[in-house]
């Protein structure tokens, strides 16, 4: 059943703005067709999303519960949108009772009405690049705090160097059959990392694949790749996207070499990297964020919006953002793959599922599969342990309660559980576990809210995603006024960026056989082919 949240706690102007933007599609199509009107509305929507909360720099980090010079400058710690709890709030309920709220009931798995499985795959790949919790000290992060494709290129210059090919401007790759993939990380014994990825002391330059300790000796057998990110081998679907970007980088480098025969290896590599990062950010906004958005108007990745904006500040990832992006409930229990139904847990750290079918079929299978819905009681059993880790991280970091974040995002606090969800059963469960809305912890409440019409997101989650997405993507150094030009990218490179608003374009030019009969942008993407916009109520 589809429940509608009681909106009585929402403020009038945001409700009216939302109502207008999310209905009257013919009007917004007309506005989109008039360039100067489209530019004005695009800037208005982006600035409204970012200005819903205060701009960086954040006064607090996970280093200390107070502001210090180190907390303002040491970016090995997460920043905080809000200061940590001071201990005056009601005690949090026992963890097992909260985990019960996330557990999926196999008889009532809810599908997302809008998203294909490509949506959470893209989200995972995106966030694995910059939301990087240090597994030893979870207050800390190994993030570069930028959308920089570190999943492909590595976090450090040393990692980038061992991933580069001897071919001019290219990255290392191998052919499996007639398809290009990253090279394997391990020798055939499954334990020994290949010598080309070791430093002078015999230590791996690359971060080991996260979770590999649970599959000893399986590194070669499962065809794990040598890649920039320790999470880029997490599933064959994530590897699929990383492989697509590897192919695009090498395509860009090869074309740049033809057009600029006098350039050396370094300039070819760096220019191809510049183009690909900017292209990726364009896809983040023009496909991924537009998929999340419920508005009829389609946002454009226009760097100029940020050039004079007061929120254009250096990036610093927050602990709240690291928690917010745990969209485990989007993943189904079973995945339709090459004519079989595969238990999703069996695909973890196993790229054989990808190499056995190739990227064309991989993207087709992923786009044909519906994602499940964000929300409580919809997390697959094999992901319950990561829900527990998220709850523990929020509690250990003393993250503020749900209503505090609603107020920080210019929303009214809720005073009853029926303002969070229209499902009477969920209301009763939340009351039984937490007692009052003021006691709700941030992580649970993000998923307790009903999903809004025409988006896969609940309200607070969607608002915070928009805030961070625009304020972190459009502030990328490659998009600043003095850099975003043909000197950085070449005229051809600028054309390539402009011509790539979706994953479909990347697949079409890099995956032979991907455009089989019937495969179009409507059938290969993040949005379900059968999705139909619904009328959004006031």
PDB file of N, CA and C in Angstrom, residues 290-337:
ATOM      1  N   UNK A 290      18.583  14.586 -11.035  1.00  0.00           N
ATOM      2  CA  UNK A 290      17.263  14.742 -11.663  1.00  0.00           C
ATOM      3  C   UNK A 290      16.391  13.511 -11.436  1.00  0.00           C
ATOM      4  N   UNK A 291      16.994  12.344 -11.316  1.00  0.00           N
ATOM      5  CA  UNK A 291      16.216  11.155 -10.974  1.00  0.00           C
ATOM      6  C   UNK A 291      15.675  11.271  -9.546  1.00  0.00           C
ATOM      7  N   UNK A 292      16.490  11.760  -8.642  1.00  0.00           N
ATOM      8  CA  UNK A 292      16.057  11.934  -7.252  1.00  0.00           C
ATOM      9  C   UNK A 292      15.008  13.030  -7.137  1.00  0.00           C
ATOM     10  N   UNK A 293      15.177  14.092  -7.902  1.00  0.00           N
ATOM     11  CA  UNK A 293      14.261  15.222  -7.824  1.00  0.00           C
ATOM     12  C   UNK A 293      12.855  14.833  -8.257  1.00  0.00           C
ATOM     13  N   UNK A 294      11.869  15.371  -7.561  1.00  0.00           N
ATOM     14  CA  UNK A 294      10.476  15.140  -7.957  1.00  0.00           C
ATOM     15  C   UNK A 294       9.934  16.286  -8.816  1.00  0.00           C
ATOM     16  N   UNK A 295      10.761  17.298  -9.042  1.00  0.00           N
ATOM     17  CA  UNK A 295      10.321  18.459  -9.820  1.00  0.00           C
ATOM     18  C   UNK A 295      10.195  18.114 -11.298  1.00  0.00           C
ATOM     19  N   UNK A 296       9.278  18.783 -11.977  1.00  0.00           N
ATOM     20  CA  UNK A 296       9.120  18.604 -13.427  1.00  0.00           C
ATOM     21  C   UNK A 296      10.274  19.244 -14.190  1.00  0.00           C
ATOM     22  N   UNK A 297      10.809  20.339 -13.671  1.00  0.00           N
ATOM     23  CA  UNK A 297      11.920  21.043 -14.304  1.00  0.00           C
ATOM     24  C   UNK A 297      13.204  20.246 -14.124  1.00  0.00           C
ATOM     25  N   UNK A 298      13.957  20.053 -15.201  1.00  0.00           N
ATOM     26  CA  UNK A 298      15.189  19.279 -15.160  1.00  0.00           C
ATOM     27  C   UNK A 298      16.386  20.196 -14.927  1.00  0.00           C
ATOM     28  N   UNK A 299      17.137  19.884 -13.877  1.00  0.00           N
ATOM     29  CA  UNK A 299      18.279  20.706 -13.505  1.00  0.00           C
ATOM     30  C   UNK A 299      19.441  20.500 -14.464  1.00  0.00           C
ATOM     31  N   UNK A 300      20.229  21.549 -14.653  1.00  0.00           N
ATOM     32  CA  UNK A 300      21.404  21.497 -15.526  1.00  0.00           C
ATOM     33  C   UNK A 300      22.666  21.700 -14.699  1.00  0.00           C
ATOM     34  N   UNK A 301      23.738  21.007 -15.100  1.00  0.00           N
ATOM     35  CA  UNK A 301      25.028  21.140 -14.408  1.00  0.00           C
ATOM     36  C   UNK A 301      25.735  22.374 -14.944  1.00  0.00           C
ATOM     37  N   UNK A 302      25.331  23.531 -14.443  1.00  0.00           N
ATOM     38  CA  UNK A 302      25.873  24.806 -14.905  1.00  0.00           C
ATOM     39  C   UNK A 302      26.848  25.339 -13.864  1.00  0.00           C
ATOM     40  N   UNK A 303      28.163  25.220 -14.094  1.00  0.00           N
ATOM     41  CA  UNK A 303      29.128  25.651 -13.080  1.00  0.00           C
ATOM     42  C   UNK A 303      28.968  27.100 -12.650  1.00  0.00           C
ATOM     43  N   UNK A 304      28.495  27.970 -13.568  1.00  0.00           N
ATOM     44  CA  UNK A 304      28.393  29.395 -13.259  1.00  0.00           C
ATOM     45  C   UNK A 304      27.483  29.678 -12.074  1.00  0.00           C
ATOM     46  N   UNK A 305      26.548  28.773 -11.762  1.00  0.00           N
ATOM     47  CA  UNK A 305      25.656  28.969 -10.619  1.00  0.00           C
ATOM     48  C   UNK A 305      26.460  29.152  -9.340  1.00  0.00           C
ATOM     49  N   UNK A 306      27.591  28.467  -9.247  1.00  0.00           N
ATOM     50  CA  UNK A 306      28.376  28.496  -8.004  1.00  0.00           C
ATOM     51  C   UNK A 306      29.433  29.590  -7.973  1.00  0.00           C
ATOM     52  N   UNK A 307      29.711  30.216  -9.105  1.00  0.00           N
ATOM     53  CA  UNK A 307      30.872  31.100  -9.174  1.00  0.00           C
ATOM     54  C   UNK A 307      30.791  32.290  -8.219  1.00  0.00           C
ATOM     55  N   UNK A 308      29.609  32.823  -8.036  1.00  0.00           N
ATOM     56  CA  UNK A 308      29.468  33.971  -7.132  1.00  0.00           C
ATOM     57  C   UNK A 308      28.621  33.636  -5.909  1.00  0.00           C
ATOM     58  N   UNK A 309      28.330  32.352  -5.713  1.00  0.00           N
ATOM     59  CA  UNK A 309      27.450  31.952  -4.612  1.00  0.00           C
ATOM     60  C   UNK A 309      28.176  32.026  -3.272  1.00  0.00           C
ATOM     61  N   UNK A 310      27.459  32.434  -2.238  1.00  0.00           N
ATOM     62  CA  UNK A 310      28.034  32.501  -0.904  1.00  0.00           C
ATOM     63  C   UNK A 310      28.368  31.142  -0.331  1.00  0.00           C
ATOM     64  N   UNK A 311      27.772  30.084  -0.891  1.00  0.00           N
ATOM     65  CA  UNK A 311      28.040  28.732  -0.391  1.00  0.00           C
ATOM     66  C   UNK A 311      29.214  28.052  -1.094  1.00  0.00           C
ATOM     67  N   UNK A 312      29.885  28.759  -1.981  1.00  0.00           N
ATOM     68  CA  UNK A 312      31.011  28.166  -2.702  1.00  0.00           C
ATOM     69  C   UNK A 312      32.242  28.168  -1.797  1.00  0.00           C
ATOM     70  N   UNK A 313      32.367  27.108  -1.007  1.00  0.00           N
ATOM     71  CA  UNK A 313      33.459  26.951  -0.029  1.00  0.00           C
ATOM     72  C   UNK A 313      34.120  25.592  -0.234  1.00  0.00           C
ATOM     73  N   UNK A 314      35.342  25.426   0.259  1.00  0.00           N
ATOM     74  CA  UNK A 314      36.017  24.120   0.123  1.00  0.00           C
ATOM     75  C   UNK A 314      35.186  22.991   0.732  1.00  0.00           C
ATOM     76  N   UNK A 315      35.231  21.838   0.090  1.00  0.00           N
ATOM     77  CA  UNK A 315      34.443  20.691   0.527  1.00  0.00           C
ATOM     78  C   UNK A 315      35.004  20.056   1.793  1.00  0.00           C
ATOM     79  N   UNK A 316      34.082  19.530   2.606  1.00  0.00           N
ATOM     80  CA  UNK A 316      34.470  18.743   3.779  1.00  0.00           C
ATOM     81  C   UNK A 316      33.281  17.861   4.106  1.00  0.00           C
ATOM     82  N   UNK A 317      33.445  16.553   3.926  1.00  0.00           N
ATOM     83  CA  UNK A 317      32.343  15.618   4.121  1.00  0.00           C
ATOM     84  C   UNK A 317      31.969  15.515   5.599  1.00  0.00           C
ATOM     85  N   UNK A 318      30.670  15.416   5.854  1.00  0.00           N
ATOM     86  CA  UNK A 318      30.173  15.373   7.222  1.00  0.00           C
ATOM     87  C   UNK A 318      29.802  13.962   7.639  1.00  0.00           C
ATOM     88  N   UNK A 319      29.796  13.737   8.945  1.00  0.00           N
ATOM     89  CA  UNK A 319      29.403  12.430   9.459  1.00  0.00           C
ATOM     90  C   UNK A 319      27.927  12.161   9.159  1.00  0.00           C
ATOM     91  N   UNK A 320      27.105  13.218   9.144  1.00  0.00           N
ATOM     92  CA  UNK A 320      25.686  13.033   8.822  1.00  0.00           C
ATOM     93  C   UNK A 320      25.499  12.539   7.387  1.00  0.00           C
ATOM     94  N   UNK A 321      26.295  13.085   6.474  1.00  0.00           N
ATOM     95  CA  UNK A 321      26.201  12.668   5.077  1.00  0.00           C
ATOM     96  C   UNK A 321      26.666  11.220   4.928  1.00  0.00           C
ATOM     97  N   UNK A 322      27.701  10.831   5.695  1.00  0.00           N
ATOM     98  CA  UNK A 322      28.188   9.453   5.657  1.00  0.00           C
ATOM     99  C   UNK A 322      27.126   8.473   6.149  1.00  0.00           C
ATOM    100  N   UNK A 323      26.290   8.907   7.075  1.00  0.00           N
ATOM    101  CA  UNK A 323      25.200   8.058   7.568  1.00  0.00           C
ATOM    102  C   UNK A 323      24.004   8.076   6.627  1.00  0.00           C
ATOM    103  N   UNK A 324      23.685   9.228   6.112  1.00  0.00           N
ATOM    104  CA  UNK A 324      22.488   9.407   5.292  1.00  0.00           C
ATOM    105  C   UNK A 324      22.496   8.526   4.048  1.00  0.00           C
ATOM    106  N   UNK A 325      23.688   8.271   3.496  1.00  0.00           N
ATOM    107  CA  UNK A 325      23.786   7.560   2.231  1.00  0.00           C
ATOM    108  C   UNK A 325      23.804   6.041   2.381  1.00  0.00           C
ATOM    109  N   UNK A 326      23.381   5.501   3.510  1.00  0.00           N
ATOM    110  CA  UNK A 326      23.333   4.039   3.671  1.00  0.00           C
ATOM    111  C   UNK A 326      21.987   3.533   3.138  1.00  0.00           C
ATOM    112  N   UNK A 327      21.867   3.476   1.819  1.00  0.00           N
ATOM    113  CA  UNK A 327      20.591   3.143   1.186  1.00  0.00           C
ATOM    114  C   UNK A 327      20.479   1.638   0.946  1.00  0.00           C
ATOM    115  N   UNK A 328      20.668   0.865   2.019  1.00  0.00           N
ATOM    116  CA  UNK A 328      20.673  -0.588   1.886  1.00  0.00           C
ATOM    117  C   UNK A 328      19.316  -1.141   1.453  1.00  0.00           C
ATOM    118  N   UNK A 329      18.256  -0.441   1.822  1.00  0.00           N
ATOM    119  CA  UNK A 329      16.922  -0.957   1.498  1.00  0.00           C
ATOM    120  C   UNK A 329      16.599  -0.892   0.010  1.00  0.00           C
ATOM    121  N   UNK A 330      17.436  -0.235  -0.788  1.00  0.00           N
ATOM    122  CA  UNK A 330      17.223  -0.214  -2.241  1.00  0.00           C
ATOM    123  C   UNK A 330      17.621  -1.527  -2.911  1.00  0.00           C
ATOM    124  N   UNK A 331      18.336  -2.383  -2.192  1.00  0.00           N
ATOM    125  CA  UNK A 331      18.887  -3.595  -2.804  1.00  0.00           C
ATOM    126  C   UNK A 331      17.945  -4.781  -2.608  1.00  0.00           C
ATOM    127  N   UNK A 332      17.516  -5.418  -3.706  1.00  0.00           N
ATOM    128  CA  UNK A 332      16.618  -6.577  -3.583  1.00  0.00           C
ATOM    129  C   UNK A 332      17.356  -7.795  -3.039  1.00  0.00           C
ATOM    130  N   UNK A 333      16.591  -8.765  -2.543  1.00  0.00           N
ATOM    131  CA  UNK A 333      17.183 -10.014  -2.052  1.00  0.00           C
ATOM    132  C   UNK A 333      17.809 -10.816  -3.183  1.00  0.00           C
ATOM    133  N   UNK A 334      17.155 -10.797  -4.338  1.00  0.00           N
ATOM    134  CA  UNK A 334      17.619 -11.588  -5.466  1.00  0.00           C
ATOM    135  C   UNK A 334      17.704 -10.705  -6.703  1.00  0.00           C
ATOM    136  N   UNK A 335      18.691 -10.992  -7.528  1.00  0.00           N
ATOM    137  CA  UNK A 335      18.942 -10.188  -8.719  1.00  0.00           C
ATOM    138  C   UNK A 335      18.830 -11.075  -9.956  1.00  0.00           C
ATOM    139  N   UNK A 336      18.012 -10.655 -10.911  1.00  0.00           N
ATOM    140  CA  UNK A 336      17.844 -11.387 -12.166  1.00  0.00           C
ATOM    141  C   UNK A 336      19.094 -11.179 -13.020  1.00  0.00           C
ATOM    142  N   UNK A 337      19.805 -12.276 -13.300  1.00  0.00           N
ATOM    143  CA  UNK A 337      21.103 -12.158 -13.979  1.00  0.00           C
ATOM    144  C   UNK A 337      21.284 -13.313 -14.948  1.00  0.00           C
TER     145      UNK A 337
END
